[in-house]
Short mmCIF file of C-alpha atoms and ligand atoms in Angstrom, two decimals:
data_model
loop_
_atom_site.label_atom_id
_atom_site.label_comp_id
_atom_site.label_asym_id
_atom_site.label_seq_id
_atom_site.Cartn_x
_atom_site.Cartn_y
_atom_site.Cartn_z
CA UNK A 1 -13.85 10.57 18.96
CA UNK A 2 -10.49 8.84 19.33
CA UNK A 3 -6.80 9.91 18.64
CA UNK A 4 -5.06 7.97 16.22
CA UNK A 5 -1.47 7.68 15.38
CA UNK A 6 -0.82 6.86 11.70
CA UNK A 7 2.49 5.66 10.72
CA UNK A 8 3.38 6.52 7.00
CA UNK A 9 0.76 8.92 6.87
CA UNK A 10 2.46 10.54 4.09
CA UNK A 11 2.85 7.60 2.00
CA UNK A 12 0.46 6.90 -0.48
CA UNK A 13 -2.12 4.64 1.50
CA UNK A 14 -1.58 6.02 4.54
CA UNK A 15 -2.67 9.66 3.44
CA UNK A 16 -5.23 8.33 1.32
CA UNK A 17 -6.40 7.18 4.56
CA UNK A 18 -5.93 10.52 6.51
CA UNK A 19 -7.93 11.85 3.77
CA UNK A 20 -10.96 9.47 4.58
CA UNK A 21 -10.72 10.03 8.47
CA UNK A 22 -10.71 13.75 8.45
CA UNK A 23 -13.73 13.42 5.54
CA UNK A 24 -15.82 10.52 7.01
CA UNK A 25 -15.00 10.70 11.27
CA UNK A 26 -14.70 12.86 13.75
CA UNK A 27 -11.23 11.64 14.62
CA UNK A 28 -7.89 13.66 15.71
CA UNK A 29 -4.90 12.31 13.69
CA UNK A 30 -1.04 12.49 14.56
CA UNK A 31 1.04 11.71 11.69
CA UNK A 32 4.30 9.86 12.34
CA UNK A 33 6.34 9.70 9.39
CA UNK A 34 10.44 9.58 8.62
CA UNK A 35 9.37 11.23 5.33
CA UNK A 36 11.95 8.91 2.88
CA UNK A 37 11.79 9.23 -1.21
CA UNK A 38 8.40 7.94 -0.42
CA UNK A 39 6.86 10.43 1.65
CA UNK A 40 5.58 13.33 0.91
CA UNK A 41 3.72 16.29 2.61
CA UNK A 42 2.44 17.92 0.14
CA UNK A 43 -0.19 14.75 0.09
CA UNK A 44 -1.70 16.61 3.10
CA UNK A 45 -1.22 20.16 2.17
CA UNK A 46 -4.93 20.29 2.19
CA UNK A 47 -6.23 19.02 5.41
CA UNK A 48 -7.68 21.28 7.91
CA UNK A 49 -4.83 21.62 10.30
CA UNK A 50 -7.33 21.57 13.57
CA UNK A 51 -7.65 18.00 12.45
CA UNK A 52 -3.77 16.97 11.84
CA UNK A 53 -0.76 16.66 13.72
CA UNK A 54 2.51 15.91 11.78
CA UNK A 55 5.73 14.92 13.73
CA UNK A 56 8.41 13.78 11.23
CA UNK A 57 10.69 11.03 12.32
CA UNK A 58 11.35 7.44 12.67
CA UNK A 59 8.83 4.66 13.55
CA UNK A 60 12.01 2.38 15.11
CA UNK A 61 13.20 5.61 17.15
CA UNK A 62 11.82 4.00 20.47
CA UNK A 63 11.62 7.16 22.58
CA UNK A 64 9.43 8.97 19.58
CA UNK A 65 7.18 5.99 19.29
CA UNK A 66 7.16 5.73 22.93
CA UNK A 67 5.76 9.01 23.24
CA UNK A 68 3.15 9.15 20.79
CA UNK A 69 1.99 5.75 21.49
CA UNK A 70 1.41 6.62 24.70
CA UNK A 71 -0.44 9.85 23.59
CA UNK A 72 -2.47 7.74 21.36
CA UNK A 73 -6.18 5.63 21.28
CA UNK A 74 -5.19 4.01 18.41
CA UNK A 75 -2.23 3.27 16.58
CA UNK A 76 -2.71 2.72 12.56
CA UNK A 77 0.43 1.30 11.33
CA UNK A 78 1.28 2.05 7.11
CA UNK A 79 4.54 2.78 7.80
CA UNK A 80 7.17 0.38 5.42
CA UNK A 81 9.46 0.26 2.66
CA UNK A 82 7.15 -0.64 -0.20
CA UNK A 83 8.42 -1.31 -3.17
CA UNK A 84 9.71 -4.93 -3.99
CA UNK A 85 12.02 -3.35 -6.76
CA UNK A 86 13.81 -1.53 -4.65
CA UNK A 87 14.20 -4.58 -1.96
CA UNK A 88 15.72 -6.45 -4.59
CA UNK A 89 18.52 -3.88 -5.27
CA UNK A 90 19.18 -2.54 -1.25
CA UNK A 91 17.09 -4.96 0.98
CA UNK A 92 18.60 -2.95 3.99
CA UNK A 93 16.16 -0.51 4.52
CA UNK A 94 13.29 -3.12 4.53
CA UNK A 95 14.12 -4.94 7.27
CA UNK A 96 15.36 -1.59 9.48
CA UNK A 97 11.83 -0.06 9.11
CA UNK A 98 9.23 -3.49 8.47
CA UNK A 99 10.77 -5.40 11.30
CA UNK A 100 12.58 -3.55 13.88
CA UNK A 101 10.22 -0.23 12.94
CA UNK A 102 7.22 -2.70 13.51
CA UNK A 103 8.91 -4.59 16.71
CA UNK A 104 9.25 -1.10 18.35
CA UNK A 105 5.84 0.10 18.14
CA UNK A 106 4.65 -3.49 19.51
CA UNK A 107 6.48 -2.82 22.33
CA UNK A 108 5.32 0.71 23.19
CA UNK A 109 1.28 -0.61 23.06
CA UNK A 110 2.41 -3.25 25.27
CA UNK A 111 3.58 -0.65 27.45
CA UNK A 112 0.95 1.90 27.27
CA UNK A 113 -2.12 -1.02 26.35
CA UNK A 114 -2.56 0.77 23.34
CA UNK A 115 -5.04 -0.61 20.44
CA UNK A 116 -2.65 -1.15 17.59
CA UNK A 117 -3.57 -2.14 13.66
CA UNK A 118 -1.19 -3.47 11.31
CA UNK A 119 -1.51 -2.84 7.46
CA UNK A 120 0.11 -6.26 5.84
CA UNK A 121 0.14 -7.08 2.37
CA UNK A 122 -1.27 -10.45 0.66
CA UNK A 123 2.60 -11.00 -0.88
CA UNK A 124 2.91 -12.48 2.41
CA UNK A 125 1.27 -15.42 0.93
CA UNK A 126 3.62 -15.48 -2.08
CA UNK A 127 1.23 -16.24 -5.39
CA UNK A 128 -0.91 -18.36 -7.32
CA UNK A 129 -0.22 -20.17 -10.09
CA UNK A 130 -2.56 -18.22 -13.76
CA UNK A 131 -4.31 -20.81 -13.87
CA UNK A 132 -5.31 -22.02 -10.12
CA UNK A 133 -9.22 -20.72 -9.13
CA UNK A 134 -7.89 -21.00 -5.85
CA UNK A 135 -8.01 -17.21 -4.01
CA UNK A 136 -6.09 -16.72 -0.51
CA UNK A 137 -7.29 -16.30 2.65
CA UNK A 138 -6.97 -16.06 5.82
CA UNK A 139 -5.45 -19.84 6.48
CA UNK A 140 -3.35 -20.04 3.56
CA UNK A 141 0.28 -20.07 4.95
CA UNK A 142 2.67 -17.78 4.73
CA UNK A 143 5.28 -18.01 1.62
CA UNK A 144 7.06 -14.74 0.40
CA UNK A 145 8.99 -14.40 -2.65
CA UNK A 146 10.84 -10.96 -2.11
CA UNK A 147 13.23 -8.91 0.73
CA UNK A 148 9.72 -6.55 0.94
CA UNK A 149 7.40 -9.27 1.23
CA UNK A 150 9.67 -11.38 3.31
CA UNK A 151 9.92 -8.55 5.72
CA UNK A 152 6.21 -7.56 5.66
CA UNK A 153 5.68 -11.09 6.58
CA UNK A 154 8.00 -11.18 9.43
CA UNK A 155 6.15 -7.78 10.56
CA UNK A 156 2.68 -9.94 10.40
CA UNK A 157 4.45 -12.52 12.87
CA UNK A 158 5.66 -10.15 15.41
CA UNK A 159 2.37 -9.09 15.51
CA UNK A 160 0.78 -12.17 16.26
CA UNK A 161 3.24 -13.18 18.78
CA UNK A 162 2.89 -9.75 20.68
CA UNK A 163 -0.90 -10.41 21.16
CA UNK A 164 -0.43 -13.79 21.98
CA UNK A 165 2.28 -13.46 23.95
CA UNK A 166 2.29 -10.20 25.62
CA UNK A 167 -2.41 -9.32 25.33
CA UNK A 168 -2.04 -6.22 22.94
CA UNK A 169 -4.66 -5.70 21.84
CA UNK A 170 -3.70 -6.01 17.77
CA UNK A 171 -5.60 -6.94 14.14
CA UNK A 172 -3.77 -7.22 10.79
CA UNK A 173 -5.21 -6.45 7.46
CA UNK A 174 -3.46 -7.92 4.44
CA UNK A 175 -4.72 -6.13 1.38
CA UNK A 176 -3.74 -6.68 -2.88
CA UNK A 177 -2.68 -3.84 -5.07
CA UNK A 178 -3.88 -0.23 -3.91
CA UNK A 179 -4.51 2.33 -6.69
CA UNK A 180 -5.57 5.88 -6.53
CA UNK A 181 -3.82 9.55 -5.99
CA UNK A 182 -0.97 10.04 -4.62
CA UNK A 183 0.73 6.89 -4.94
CA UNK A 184 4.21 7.35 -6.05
CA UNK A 185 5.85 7.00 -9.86
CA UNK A 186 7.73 4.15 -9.08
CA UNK A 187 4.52 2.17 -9.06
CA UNK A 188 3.29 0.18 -12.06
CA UNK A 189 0.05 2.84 -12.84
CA UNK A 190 1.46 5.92 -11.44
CA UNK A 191 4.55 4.85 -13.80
CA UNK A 192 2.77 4.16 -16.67
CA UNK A 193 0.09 7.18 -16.68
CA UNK A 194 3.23 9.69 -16.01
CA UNK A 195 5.25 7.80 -19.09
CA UNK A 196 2.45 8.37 -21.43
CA UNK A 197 2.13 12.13 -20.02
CA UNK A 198 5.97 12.83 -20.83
CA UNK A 199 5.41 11.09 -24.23
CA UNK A 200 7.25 8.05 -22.86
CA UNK A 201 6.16 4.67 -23.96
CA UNK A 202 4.89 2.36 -20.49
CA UNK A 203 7.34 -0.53 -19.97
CA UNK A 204 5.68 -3.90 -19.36
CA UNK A 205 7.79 -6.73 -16.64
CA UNK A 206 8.57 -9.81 -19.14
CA UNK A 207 4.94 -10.75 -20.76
CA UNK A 208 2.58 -8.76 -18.86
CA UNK A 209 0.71 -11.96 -17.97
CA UNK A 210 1.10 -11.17 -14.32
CA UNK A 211 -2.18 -10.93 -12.69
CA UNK A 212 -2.94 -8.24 -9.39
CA UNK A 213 -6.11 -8.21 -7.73
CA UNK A 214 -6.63 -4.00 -8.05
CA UNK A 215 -8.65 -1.63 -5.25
CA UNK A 216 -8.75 1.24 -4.60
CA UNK A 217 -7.19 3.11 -1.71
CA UNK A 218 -10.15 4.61 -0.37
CA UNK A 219 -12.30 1.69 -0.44
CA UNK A 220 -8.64 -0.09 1.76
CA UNK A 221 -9.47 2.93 4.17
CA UNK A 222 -12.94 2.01 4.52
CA UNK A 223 -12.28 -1.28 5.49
CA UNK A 224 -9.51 -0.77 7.87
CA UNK A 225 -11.93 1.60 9.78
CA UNK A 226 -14.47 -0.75 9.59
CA UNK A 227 -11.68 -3.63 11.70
CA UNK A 228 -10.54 -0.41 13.73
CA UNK A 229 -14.06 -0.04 14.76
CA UNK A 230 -15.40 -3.93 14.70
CA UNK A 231 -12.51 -5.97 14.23
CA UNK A 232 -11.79 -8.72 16.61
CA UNK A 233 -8.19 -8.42 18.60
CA UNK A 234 -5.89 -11.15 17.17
CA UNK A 235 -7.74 -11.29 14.24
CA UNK A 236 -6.51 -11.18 11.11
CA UNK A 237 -8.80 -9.77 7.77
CA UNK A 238 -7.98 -10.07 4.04
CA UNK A 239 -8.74 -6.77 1.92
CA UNK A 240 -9.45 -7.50 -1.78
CA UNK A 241 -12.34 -6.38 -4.17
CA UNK A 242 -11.95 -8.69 -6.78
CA UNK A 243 -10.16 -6.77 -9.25
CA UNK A 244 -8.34 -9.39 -10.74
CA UNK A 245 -6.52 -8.03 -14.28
CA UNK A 246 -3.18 -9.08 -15.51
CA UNK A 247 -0.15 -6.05 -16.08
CA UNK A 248 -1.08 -6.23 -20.20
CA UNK A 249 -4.65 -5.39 -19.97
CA UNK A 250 -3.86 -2.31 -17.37
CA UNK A 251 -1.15 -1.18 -19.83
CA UNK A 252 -3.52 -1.81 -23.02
CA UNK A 253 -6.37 0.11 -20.32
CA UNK A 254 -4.44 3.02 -19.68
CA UNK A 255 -3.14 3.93 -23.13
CA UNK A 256 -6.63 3.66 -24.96
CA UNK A 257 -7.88 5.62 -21.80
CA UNK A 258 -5.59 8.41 -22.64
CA UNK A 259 -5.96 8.07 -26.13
CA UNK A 260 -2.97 6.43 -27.59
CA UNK A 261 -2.82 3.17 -29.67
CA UNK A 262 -3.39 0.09 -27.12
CA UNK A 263 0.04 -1.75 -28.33
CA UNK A 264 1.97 1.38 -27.46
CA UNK A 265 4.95 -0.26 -24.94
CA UNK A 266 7.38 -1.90 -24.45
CA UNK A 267 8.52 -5.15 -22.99
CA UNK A 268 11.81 -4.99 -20.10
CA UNK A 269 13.96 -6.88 -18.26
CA UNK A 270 11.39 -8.71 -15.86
CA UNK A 271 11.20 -8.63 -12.32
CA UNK A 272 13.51 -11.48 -10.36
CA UNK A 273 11.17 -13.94 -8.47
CA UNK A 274 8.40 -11.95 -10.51
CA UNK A 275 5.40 -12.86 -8.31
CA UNK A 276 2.86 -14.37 -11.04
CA UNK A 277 -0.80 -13.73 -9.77
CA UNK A 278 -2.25 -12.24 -6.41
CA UNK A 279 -5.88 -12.87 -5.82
CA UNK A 280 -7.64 -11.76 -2.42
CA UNK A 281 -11.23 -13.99 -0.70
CA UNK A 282 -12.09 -11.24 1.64
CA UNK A 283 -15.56 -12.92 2.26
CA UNK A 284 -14.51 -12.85 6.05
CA UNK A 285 -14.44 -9.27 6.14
CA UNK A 286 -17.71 -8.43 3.97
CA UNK A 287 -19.73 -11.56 6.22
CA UNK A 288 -18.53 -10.73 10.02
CA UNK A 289 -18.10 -6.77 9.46
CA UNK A 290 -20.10 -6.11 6.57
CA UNK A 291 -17.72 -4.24 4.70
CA UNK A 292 -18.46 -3.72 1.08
CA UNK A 293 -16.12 -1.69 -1.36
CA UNK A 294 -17.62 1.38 -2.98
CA UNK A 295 -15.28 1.34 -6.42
CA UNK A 296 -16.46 -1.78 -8.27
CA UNK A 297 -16.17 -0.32 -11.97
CA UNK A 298 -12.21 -0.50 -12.00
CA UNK A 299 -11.80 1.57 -15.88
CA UNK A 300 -13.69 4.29 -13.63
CA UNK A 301 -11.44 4.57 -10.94
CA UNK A 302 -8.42 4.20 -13.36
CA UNK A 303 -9.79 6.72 -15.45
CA UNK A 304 -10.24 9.04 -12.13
CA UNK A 305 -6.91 8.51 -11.03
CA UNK A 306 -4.78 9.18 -14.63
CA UNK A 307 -7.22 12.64 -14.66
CA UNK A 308 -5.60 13.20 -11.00
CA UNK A 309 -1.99 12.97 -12.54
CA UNK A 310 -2.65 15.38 -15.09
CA UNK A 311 -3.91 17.58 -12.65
CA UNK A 312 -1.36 17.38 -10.39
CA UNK A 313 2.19 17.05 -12.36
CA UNK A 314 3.50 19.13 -9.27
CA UNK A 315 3.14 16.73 -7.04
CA UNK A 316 4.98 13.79 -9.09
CA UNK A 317 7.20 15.97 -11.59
CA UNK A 318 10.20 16.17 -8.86
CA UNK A 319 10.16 12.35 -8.02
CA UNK A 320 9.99 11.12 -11.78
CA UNK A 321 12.94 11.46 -13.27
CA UNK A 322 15.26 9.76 -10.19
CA UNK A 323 12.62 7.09 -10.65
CA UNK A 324 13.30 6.96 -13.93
CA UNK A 325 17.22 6.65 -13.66
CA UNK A 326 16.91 4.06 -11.31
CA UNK A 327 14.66 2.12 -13.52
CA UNK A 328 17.52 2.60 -16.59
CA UNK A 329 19.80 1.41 -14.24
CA UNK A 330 18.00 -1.93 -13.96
CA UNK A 331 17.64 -2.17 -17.42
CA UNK A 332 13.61 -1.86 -16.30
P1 NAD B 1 4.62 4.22 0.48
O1 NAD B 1 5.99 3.76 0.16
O2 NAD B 1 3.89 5.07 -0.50
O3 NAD B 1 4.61 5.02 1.86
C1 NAD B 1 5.36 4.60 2.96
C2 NAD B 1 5.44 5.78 3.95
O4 NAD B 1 6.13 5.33 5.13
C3 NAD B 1 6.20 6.99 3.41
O5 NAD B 1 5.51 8.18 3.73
C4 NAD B 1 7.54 6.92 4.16
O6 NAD B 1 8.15 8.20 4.35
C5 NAD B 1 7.12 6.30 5.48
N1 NAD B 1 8.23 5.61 6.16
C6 NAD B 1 9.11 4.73 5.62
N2 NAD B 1 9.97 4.33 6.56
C7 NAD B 1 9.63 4.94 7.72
C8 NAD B 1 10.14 4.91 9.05
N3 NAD B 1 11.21 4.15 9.37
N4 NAD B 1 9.53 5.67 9.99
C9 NAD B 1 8.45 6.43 9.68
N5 NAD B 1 7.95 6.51 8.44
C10 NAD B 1 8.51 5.77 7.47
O7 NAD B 1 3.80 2.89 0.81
P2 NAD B 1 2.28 2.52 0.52
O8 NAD B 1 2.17 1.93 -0.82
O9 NAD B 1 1.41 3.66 0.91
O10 NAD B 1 2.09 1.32 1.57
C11 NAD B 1 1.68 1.61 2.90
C12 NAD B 1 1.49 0.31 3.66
O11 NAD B 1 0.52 -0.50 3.00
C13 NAD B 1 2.75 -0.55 3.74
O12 NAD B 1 2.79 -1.15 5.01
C14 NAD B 1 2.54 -1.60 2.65
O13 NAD B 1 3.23 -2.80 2.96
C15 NAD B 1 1.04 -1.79 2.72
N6 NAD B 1 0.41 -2.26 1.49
C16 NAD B 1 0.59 -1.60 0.31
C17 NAD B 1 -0.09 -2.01 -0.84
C18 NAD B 1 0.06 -1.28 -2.15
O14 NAD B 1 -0.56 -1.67 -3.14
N7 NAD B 1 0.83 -0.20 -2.24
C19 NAD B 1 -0.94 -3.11 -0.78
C20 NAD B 1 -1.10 -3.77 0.45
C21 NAD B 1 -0.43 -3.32 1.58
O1 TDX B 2 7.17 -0.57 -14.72
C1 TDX B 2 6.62 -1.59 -14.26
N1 TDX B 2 6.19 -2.55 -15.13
C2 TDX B 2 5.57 -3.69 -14.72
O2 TDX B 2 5.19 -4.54 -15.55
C3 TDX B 2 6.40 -1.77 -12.85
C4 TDX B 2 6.85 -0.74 -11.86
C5 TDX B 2 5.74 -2.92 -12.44
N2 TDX B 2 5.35 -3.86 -13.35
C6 TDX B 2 4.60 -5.05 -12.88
C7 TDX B 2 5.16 -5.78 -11.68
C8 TDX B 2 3.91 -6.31 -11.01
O3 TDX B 2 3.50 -7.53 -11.62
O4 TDX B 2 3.33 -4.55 -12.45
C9 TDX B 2 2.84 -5.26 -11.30
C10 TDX B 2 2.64 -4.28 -10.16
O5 TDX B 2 3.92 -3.82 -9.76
P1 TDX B 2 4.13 -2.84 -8.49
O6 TDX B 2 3.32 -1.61 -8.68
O7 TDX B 2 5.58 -2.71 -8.26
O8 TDX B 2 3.38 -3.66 -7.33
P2 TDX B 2 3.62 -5.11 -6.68
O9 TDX B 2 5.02 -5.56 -6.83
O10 TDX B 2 2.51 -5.99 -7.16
O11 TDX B 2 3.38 -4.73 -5.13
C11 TDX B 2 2.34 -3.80 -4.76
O12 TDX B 2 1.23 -4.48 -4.22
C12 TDX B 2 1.40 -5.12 -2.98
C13 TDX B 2 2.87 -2.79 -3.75
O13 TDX B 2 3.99 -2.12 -4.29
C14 TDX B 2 3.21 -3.45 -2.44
O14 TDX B 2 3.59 -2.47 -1.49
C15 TDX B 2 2.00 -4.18 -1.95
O15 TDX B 2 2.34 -4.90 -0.81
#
């Protein structure tokens, strides 16, 4: 049994991820999380509080990360500002809580040799031209397109110079695009399931043509425990479950999935710098850790996940329509 601190725990990944701990281990989680437009409690309304500690504040408040660091086996680091939309309209935030947020936990597991994983994203690598075979992985260099990935990038480095450096003892992940409950509206599924659910028509960036490389959350929390547990220290290990689809055929996916005609958007404004296609070679986790991921039939899991939203129009109901003006602001 170990104690982990989880940063962002009530974001969407990161409490997917409490989720699978308190299910599938017999660890004791602290929750460290500022609890922004992103975060949410409610996520973890239903975890047996014997299991769960929450402390709300902020992960670049050195004298709070000081102290649970040092109270800590493990740190698991989700914590970020997430969404490249919002980076392109107030980058600010992004590098306040990605860099010096990251920079400050570094520094309290150097202090307190503390075990410390970082959850990285593959827009670090920028993106593939639609018609390239080529996947990333772990050697192809570093190229972001956006404030978030930019800063999620810079994150990866301080990381890497820490261990090398200073010995902690750190892995990265760097995963594609999580789906699942509990993910927030401003997303491209959670946006689109809750349009259609309010009788709104999904809006597609530009063509659609796009391509992410989808998994689902829990199957990102079963690999991060499987580095947590296995992983090497320095190393770094690409996520991915080759879900490659591009934003059209998730739009056409969901609407005939919750019965409306397939051709039922509309095209907006399209994202600046618009990253074109994301695709993830996570052979070196699946050969040296044996990870495999458990949601392979990707309609399923979609399917799963819009039946979550219209069980649970509490939980996104008071977020959507501040999404929503945002959006109209952006002409998005
Ligand atoms: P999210 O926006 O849903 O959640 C982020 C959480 O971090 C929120 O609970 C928020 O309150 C908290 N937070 C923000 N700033 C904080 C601060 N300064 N101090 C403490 N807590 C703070 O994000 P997500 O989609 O769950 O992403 C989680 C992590 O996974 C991020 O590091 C992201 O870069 C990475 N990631 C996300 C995806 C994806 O598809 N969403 C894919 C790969 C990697
Ligand atoms: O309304 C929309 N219409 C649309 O076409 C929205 C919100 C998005 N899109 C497009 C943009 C992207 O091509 O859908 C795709 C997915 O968009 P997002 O959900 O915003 O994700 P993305 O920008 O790909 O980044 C996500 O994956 C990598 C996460 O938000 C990041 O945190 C993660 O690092």
């Amino acid at each position: 049994m170990a104690r982990l601190l989880v940063t962002g725990g009530a974001g969407f990944i990161g409490s997917n991820f409490v989720h699978h701990v308190v299910e599938h281990t017999d660890h004791d989680v602290t929750v460290l999380d500022k609890l922004t437009y992103a975060g949410n409690l409610a996520s973890l309304s239903d975890l047996p509080e014997d299991r769960l500690r929450f402390v709300h504040g902020d992960i670049a408040d050195a004298a709070v990360a000081d102290e649970l660091v040092a109270a800590s086996d493990a740190v698991v680091h989700y914590a970020a500002e997430s969404h490249n939309d919002n980076s392109l309209d107030d980058p600010h935030p992004f590098l306040h809580t990605n860099l010096v947020g990251t920079f400050t936990l570094l520094e309290a597991a150097r202090k307190h040799g503390t075990r410390l994983h970082h959850i990285s994203t593959d827009e670090v690598y920028g993106d593939l031209a639609l018609d390239d075979p080529a996947k990333f992985t772990e050697a192809t260099p570093y190229n972001p397109s956006s404030p978030y990935s930019s800063t999620k990038a810079g994150s990866d480095l301080l990381v890497r110079a820490w261990v090398r450096s200073f010995g902690v003892a750190a892995t990265i992940s760097n995963c594609s695009n999580n789906y699942g409950p509990y993910q927030h509206v401003e997303k491209f599924i959670p946006r689109q399931i809750t349009n259609v659910l309010r009788g709104v028509r999904p809006k597609l960036y530009g063509e659609g043509r796009n391509v992410r490389d989808w998994i689902h959350a829990d199957d990102h929390s079963s690999a991060v425990l499987a580095i947590l547990d296995k992983g090497r220290i320095g190393e770094t290990y690409l996520i991915g479950a080759d879900g490659e689809k591009d934003n059209k055929t998730v739009v056409e996916l969901i609407l005939t999935l919750m019965g409306e005609a397939p051709d039922a958007y509309d095209h907006v404004t399209d994202r600046a710098g618009h990253d074109l296609r994301y695709a993830i070679d996570s052979s070196k986790l699946a050969d040296e850790l044996g990870w495999r991921p458990r949601y392979q039939d990707f309609e399923r899991g979609l399917a799963a996940t819009i039946e979550w939203y219209r069980n649970h129009e509490d939980w996104w109901a008071p977020t959507k329509d501040a999404t929503e003006a945002f959006y109209a602001r952006l002409g998005q």
